[in-house]
Amino acid sequence: MSDETESGSTEGETKEDRPYETDRSTAPQSAYTGRDVGIGALVAIVGLAVTFGVPLAVSF
């Protein structure tokens, strides 16, 4: 047998050896503020205006 570790093992590795491993969370689990909600609402309104407003304006 060899003394090599398995390829999936992280024993002996430092954080620099794993640059993509971070402490992160997904969006539904993250807290959000009223500012985040406002920006989302503004983006939705602009998107709806472009989606429906431009075709209506061009059709007249």
Tab-separated table of N, CA, C and O in Angstrom:
chain	number	residue	atom	x	y	z
A	1	MET	N	0.831	-1.178	0.000
A	1	MET	CA	0.000	0.000	0.000
A	1	MET	C	0.876	1.242	0.000
A	1	MET	O	1.973	1.237	0.516
A	2	SER	N	0.316	2.332	-0.505
A	2	SER	CA	1.076	3.574	-0.519
A	2	SER	C	0.619	4.479	0.611
A	2	SER	O	-0.451	4.305	1.182
A	3	ASP	N	1.450	5.456	0.906
A	3	ASP	CA	1.130	6.402	1.972
A	3	ASP	C	0.391	7.629	1.452
A	3	ASP	O	0.194	8.587	2.179
A	4	GLU	N	-0.011	7.605	0.193
A	4	GLU	CA	-0.710	8.757	-0.382
A	4	GLU	C	-2.123	8.846	0.158
A	4	GLU	O	-2.751	7.840	0.468
A	5	THR	N	-2.619	10.070	0.262
A	5	THR	CA	-3.996	10.269	0.703
A	5	THR	C	-4.921	10.196	-0.497
A	5	THR	O	-4.501	10.310	-1.642
A	6	GLU	N	-6.192	10.018	-0.228
A	6	GLU	CA	-7.180	9.980	-1.306
A	6	GLU	C	-7.247	11.326	-1.996
A	6	GLU	O	-6.973	12.358	-1.409
A	7	SER	N	-7.676	11.327	-3.261
A	7	SER	CA	-7.730	12.574	-4.019
A	7	SER	C	-8.743	13.561	-3.439
A	7	SER	O	-8.601	14.759	-3.586
A	8	GLY	N	-9.769	13.083	-2.764
A	8	GLY	CA	-10.780	13.960	-2.196
A	8	GLY	C	-10.455	14.441	-0.798
A	8	GLY	O	-11.190	15.206	-0.206
A	9	SER	N	-9.349	14.009	-0.269
A	9	SER	CA	-8.985	14.368	1.087
A	9	SER	C	-8.465	15.803	1.149
A	9	SER	O	-7.751	16.257	0.276
A	10	THR	N	-8.822	16.515	2.202
A	10	THR	CA	-8.347	17.888	2.390
A	10	THR	C	-7.356	17.978	3.532
A	10	THR	O	-6.982	19.057	3.943
A	11	GLU	N	-6.925	16.822	4.045
A	11	GLU	CA	-5.997	16.811	5.167
A	11	GLU	C	-4.656	17.417	4.764
A	11	GLU	O	-4.092	17.061	3.738
A	12	GLY	N	-4.178	18.349	5.522
A	12	GLY	CA	-2.893	18.964	5.250
A	12	GLY	C	-2.959	20.131	4.284
A	12	GLY	O	-1.971	20.798	4.065
A	13	GLU	N	-4.102	20.371	3.692
A	13	GLU	CA	-4.233	21.484	2.756
A	13	GLU	C	-4.510	22.767	3.526
A	13	GLU	O	-5.149	22.756	4.571
A	14	THR	N	-4.024	23.848	3.012
A	14	THR	CA	-4.309	25.145	3.611
A	14	THR	C	-5.401	25.829	2.809
A	14	THR	O	-5.792	25.355	1.742
A	15	LYS	N	-5.880	26.956	3.300
A	15	LYS	CA	-6.928	27.691	2.610
A	15	LYS	C	-6.447	28.175	1.242
A	15	LYS	O	-7.219	28.287	0.301
A	16	GLU	N	-5.144	28.449	1.111
A	16	GLU	CA	-4.597	28.883	-0.169
A	16	GLU	C	-4.657	27.766	-1.206
A	16	GLU	O	-4.693	28.014	-2.398
A	17	ASP	N	-4.644	26.516	-0.754
A	17	ASP	CA	-4.725	25.381	-1.673
A	17	ASP	C	-6.134	25.205	-2.228
A	17	ASP	O	-6.323	24.551	-3.241
A	18	ARG	N	-7.129	25.779	-1.560
A	18	ARG	CA	-8.530	25.655	-1.981
A	18	ARG	C	-9.117	27.055	-2.173
A	18	ARG	O	-9.900	27.521	-1.347
A	19	PRO	N	-8.764	27.752	-3.257
A	19	PRO	CA	-9.173	29.153	-3.404
A	19	PRO	C	-10.678	29.344	-3.557
A	19	PRO	O	-11.182	30.423	-3.306
A	20	TYR	N	-11.420	28.328	-3.963
A	20	TYR	CA	-12.845	28.509	-4.222
A	20	TYR	C	-13.721	28.083	-3.050
A	20	TYR	O	-14.916	28.240	-3.086
A	21	GLU	N	-13.142	27.548	-2.014
A	21	GLU	CA	-13.925	27.127	-0.864
A	21	GLU	C	-14.132	28.313	0.062
A	21	GLU	O	-13.184	28.866	0.607
A	22	THR	N	-15.370	28.753	0.190
A	22	THR	CA	-15.676	29.903	1.043
A	22	THR	C	-16.882	29.592	1.910
A	22	THR	O	-17.616	28.646	1.665
A	23	ASP	N	-17.081	30.407	2.904
A	23	ASP	CA	-18.288	30.318	3.717
A	23	ASP	C	-19.341	31.163	3.032
A	23	ASP	O	-19.301	32.384	3.099
A	24	ARG	N	-20.257	30.535	2.337
A	24	ARG	CA	-21.269	31.289	1.607
A	24	ARG	C	-22.637	30.691	1.884
A	24	ARG	O	-22.753	29.577	2.368
A	25	SER	N	-23.660	31.442	1.588
A	25	SER	CA	-25.021	30.973	1.767
A	25	SER	C	-25.819	31.286	0.518
A	25	SER	O	-25.423	32.124	-0.288
A	26	THR	N	-26.925	30.618	0.376
A	26	THR	CA	-27.769	30.879	-0.782
A	26	THR	C	-28.719	32.023	-0.476
A	26	THR	O	-28.992	32.344	0.679
A	27	ALA	N	-29.250	32.648	-1.509
A	27	ALA	CA	-30.059	33.849	-1.362
A	27	ALA	C	-31.291	33.669	-0.464
A	27	ALA	O	-31.544	34.529	0.372
A	28	PRO	N	-32.082	32.612	-0.606
A	28	PRO	CA	-33.261	32.513	0.261
A	28	PRO	C	-32.925	32.426	1.741
A	28	PRO	O	-33.738	32.760	2.575
A	29	GLN	N	-31.725	32.001	2.063
A	29	GLN	CA	-31.344	31.886	3.466
A	29	GLN	C	-30.729	33.175	3.995
A	29	GLN	O	-30.576	33.326	5.196
A	30	SER	N	-30.357	34.074	3.105
A	30	SER	CA	-29.702	35.305	3.516
A	30	SER	C	-30.724	36.360	3.921
A	30	SER	O	-31.812	36.435	3.365
A	31	ALA	N	-30.341	37.177	4.860
A	31	ALA	CA	-31.207	38.284	5.263
A	31	ALA	C	-31.154	39.370	4.190
A	31	ALA	O	-30.151	39.540	3.514
A	32	TYR	N	-32.244	40.066	3.992
A	32	TYR	CA	-32.267	41.172	3.032
A	32	TYR	C	-32.957	42.359	3.672
A	32	TYR	O	-33.750	42.228	4.586
A	33	THR	N	-32.631	43.529	3.160
A	33	THR	CA	-33.124	44.771	3.758
A	33	THR	C	-34.234	45.369	2.904
A	33	THR	O	-34.519	44.904	1.799
A	34	GLY	N	-34.824	46.440	3.394
A	34	GLY	CA	-35.837	47.156	2.631
A	34	GLY	C	-35.261	47.758	1.361
A	34	GLY	O	-35.948	47.859	0.344
A	35	ARG	N	-33.985	48.129	1.418
A	35	ARG	CA	-33.312	48.657	0.222
A	35	ARG	C	-33.237	47.588	-0.860
A	35	ARG	O	-33.457	47.862	-2.035
A	36	ASP	N	-32.927	46.343	-0.469
A	36	ASP	CA	-32.874	45.243	-1.424
A	36	ASP	C	-34.244	45.014	-2.073
A	36	ASP	O	-34.337	44.773	-3.277
A	37	VAL	N	-35.291	45.101	-1.274
A	37	VAL	CA	-36.649	44.934	-1.794
A	37	VAL	C	-36.986	46.064	-2.754
A	37	VAL	O	-37.570	45.845	-3.817
A	38	GLY	N	-36.609	47.283	-2.411
A	38	GLY	CA	-36.869	48.436	-3.274
A	38	GLY	C	-36.167	48.325	-4.615
A	38	GLY	O	-36.752	48.614	-5.665
A	39	ILE	N	-34.916	47.899	-4.593
A	39	ILE	CA	-34.172	47.724	-5.843
A	39	ILE	C	-34.813	46.624	-6.689
A	39	ILE	O	-34.953	46.768	-7.907
A	40	GLY	N	-35.227	45.547	-6.062
A	40	GLY	CA	-35.898	44.476	-6.789
A	40	GLY	C	-37.206	44.934	-7.405
A	40	GLY	O	-37.530	44.597	-8.549
A	41	ALA	N	-37.971	45.728	-6.675
A	41	ALA	CA	-39.226	46.254	-7.200
A	41	ALA	C	-38.968	47.202	-8.373
A	41	ALA	O	-39.684	47.150	-9.386
A	42	LEU	N	-37.953	48.037	-8.263
A	42	LEU	CA	-37.608	48.956	-9.354
A	42	LEU	C	-37.198	48.183	-10.617
A	42	LEU	O	-37.628	48.512	-11.721
A	43	VAL	N	-36.402	47.152	-10.444
A	43	VAL	CA	-35.993	46.326	-11.583
A	43	VAL	C	-37.210	45.660	-12.222
A	43	VAL	O	-37.332	45.593	-13.449
A	44	ALA	N	-38.138	45.186	-11.396
A	44	ALA	CA	-39.352	44.552	-11.923
A	44	ALA	C	-40.202	45.551	-12.696
A	44	ALA	O	-40.730	45.236	-13.769
A	45	ILE	N	-40.343	46.757	-12.182
A	45	ILE	CA	-41.143	47.785	-12.861
A	45	ILE	C	-40.520	48.172	-14.193
A	45	ILE	O	-41.215	48.279	-15.212
A	46	VAL	N	-39.212	48.368	-14.211
A	46	VAL	CA	-38.530	48.698	-15.468
A	46	VAL	C	-38.674	47.551	-16.463
A	46	VAL	O	-38.937	47.764	-17.652
A	47	GLY	N	-38.528	46.341	-15.998
A	47	GLY	CA	-38.679	45.175	-16.872
A	47	GLY	C	-40.077	45.071	-17.455
A	47	GLY	O	-40.253	44.792	-18.647
A	48	LEU	N	-41.084	45.303	-16.642
A	48	LEU	CA	-42.469	45.269	-17.131
A	48	LEU	C	-42.729	46.405	-18.113
A	48	LEU	O	-43.431	46.218	-19.119
A	49	ALA	N	-42.174	47.571	-17.836
A	49	ALA	CA	-42.350	48.708	-18.746
A	49	ALA	C	-41.731	48.418	-20.101
A	49	ALA	O	-42.321	48.721	-21.152
A	50	VAL	N	-40.565	47.815	-20.113
A	50	VAL	CA	-39.916	47.474	-21.384
A	50	VAL	C	-40.686	46.370	-22.097
A	50	VAL	O	-40.927	46.441	-23.301
A	51	THR	N	-41.101	45.367	-21.354
A	51	THR	CA	-41.788	44.223	-21.953
A	51	THR	C	-43.139	44.601	-22.556
A	51	THR	O	-43.489	44.152	-23.648
A	52	PHE	N	-43.911	45.414	-21.849
A	52	PHE	CA	-45.249	45.745	-22.325
A	52	PHE	C	-45.337	47.150	-22.923
A	52	PHE	O	-46.110	47.386	-23.846
A	53	GLY	N	-44.583	48.085	-22.392
A	53	GLY	CA	-44.672	49.466	-22.839
A	53	GLY	C	-44.127	49.692	-24.239
A	53	GLY	O	-44.734	50.386	-25.051
A	54	VAL	N	-42.989	49.118	-24.543
A	54	VAL	CA	-42.392	49.315	-25.864
A	54	VAL	C	-43.271	48.738	-26.948
A	54	VAL	O	-43.560	49.428	-27.944
A	55	PRO	N	-43.752	47.514	-26.857
A	55	PRO	CA	-44.633	47.005	-27.918
A	55	PRO	C	-45.920	47.800	-28.062
A	55	PRO	O	-46.400	48.025	-29.168
A	56	LEU	N	-46.488	48.271	-26.954
A	56	LEU	CA	-47.705	49.079	-27.028
A	56	LEU	C	-47.417	50.430	-27.694
A	56	LEU	O	-48.221	50.923	-28.507
A	57	ALA	N	-46.288	51.017	-27.369
A	57	ALA	CA	-45.937	52.322	-27.968
A	57	ALA	C	-45.653	52.192	-29.460
A	57	ALA	O	-46.000	53.075	-30.235
A	58	VAL	N	-45.065	51.107	-29.873
A	58	VAL	CA	-44.736	50.907	-31.285
A	58	VAL	C	-45.975	50.558	-32.091
A	58	VAL	O	-46.060	50.904	-33.270
A	59	SER	N	-46.945	49.920	-31.477
A	59	SER	CA	-48.130	49.484	-32.221
A	59	SER	C	-49.086	50.633	-32.564
A	59	SER	O	-49.960	50.473	-33.397
A	60	PHE	N	-48.940	51.808	-31.926
A	60	PHE	CA	-49.843	52.920	-32.220
A	60	PHE	C	-49.294	53.795	-33.283
A	60	PHE	O	-48.372	54.236	-33.581
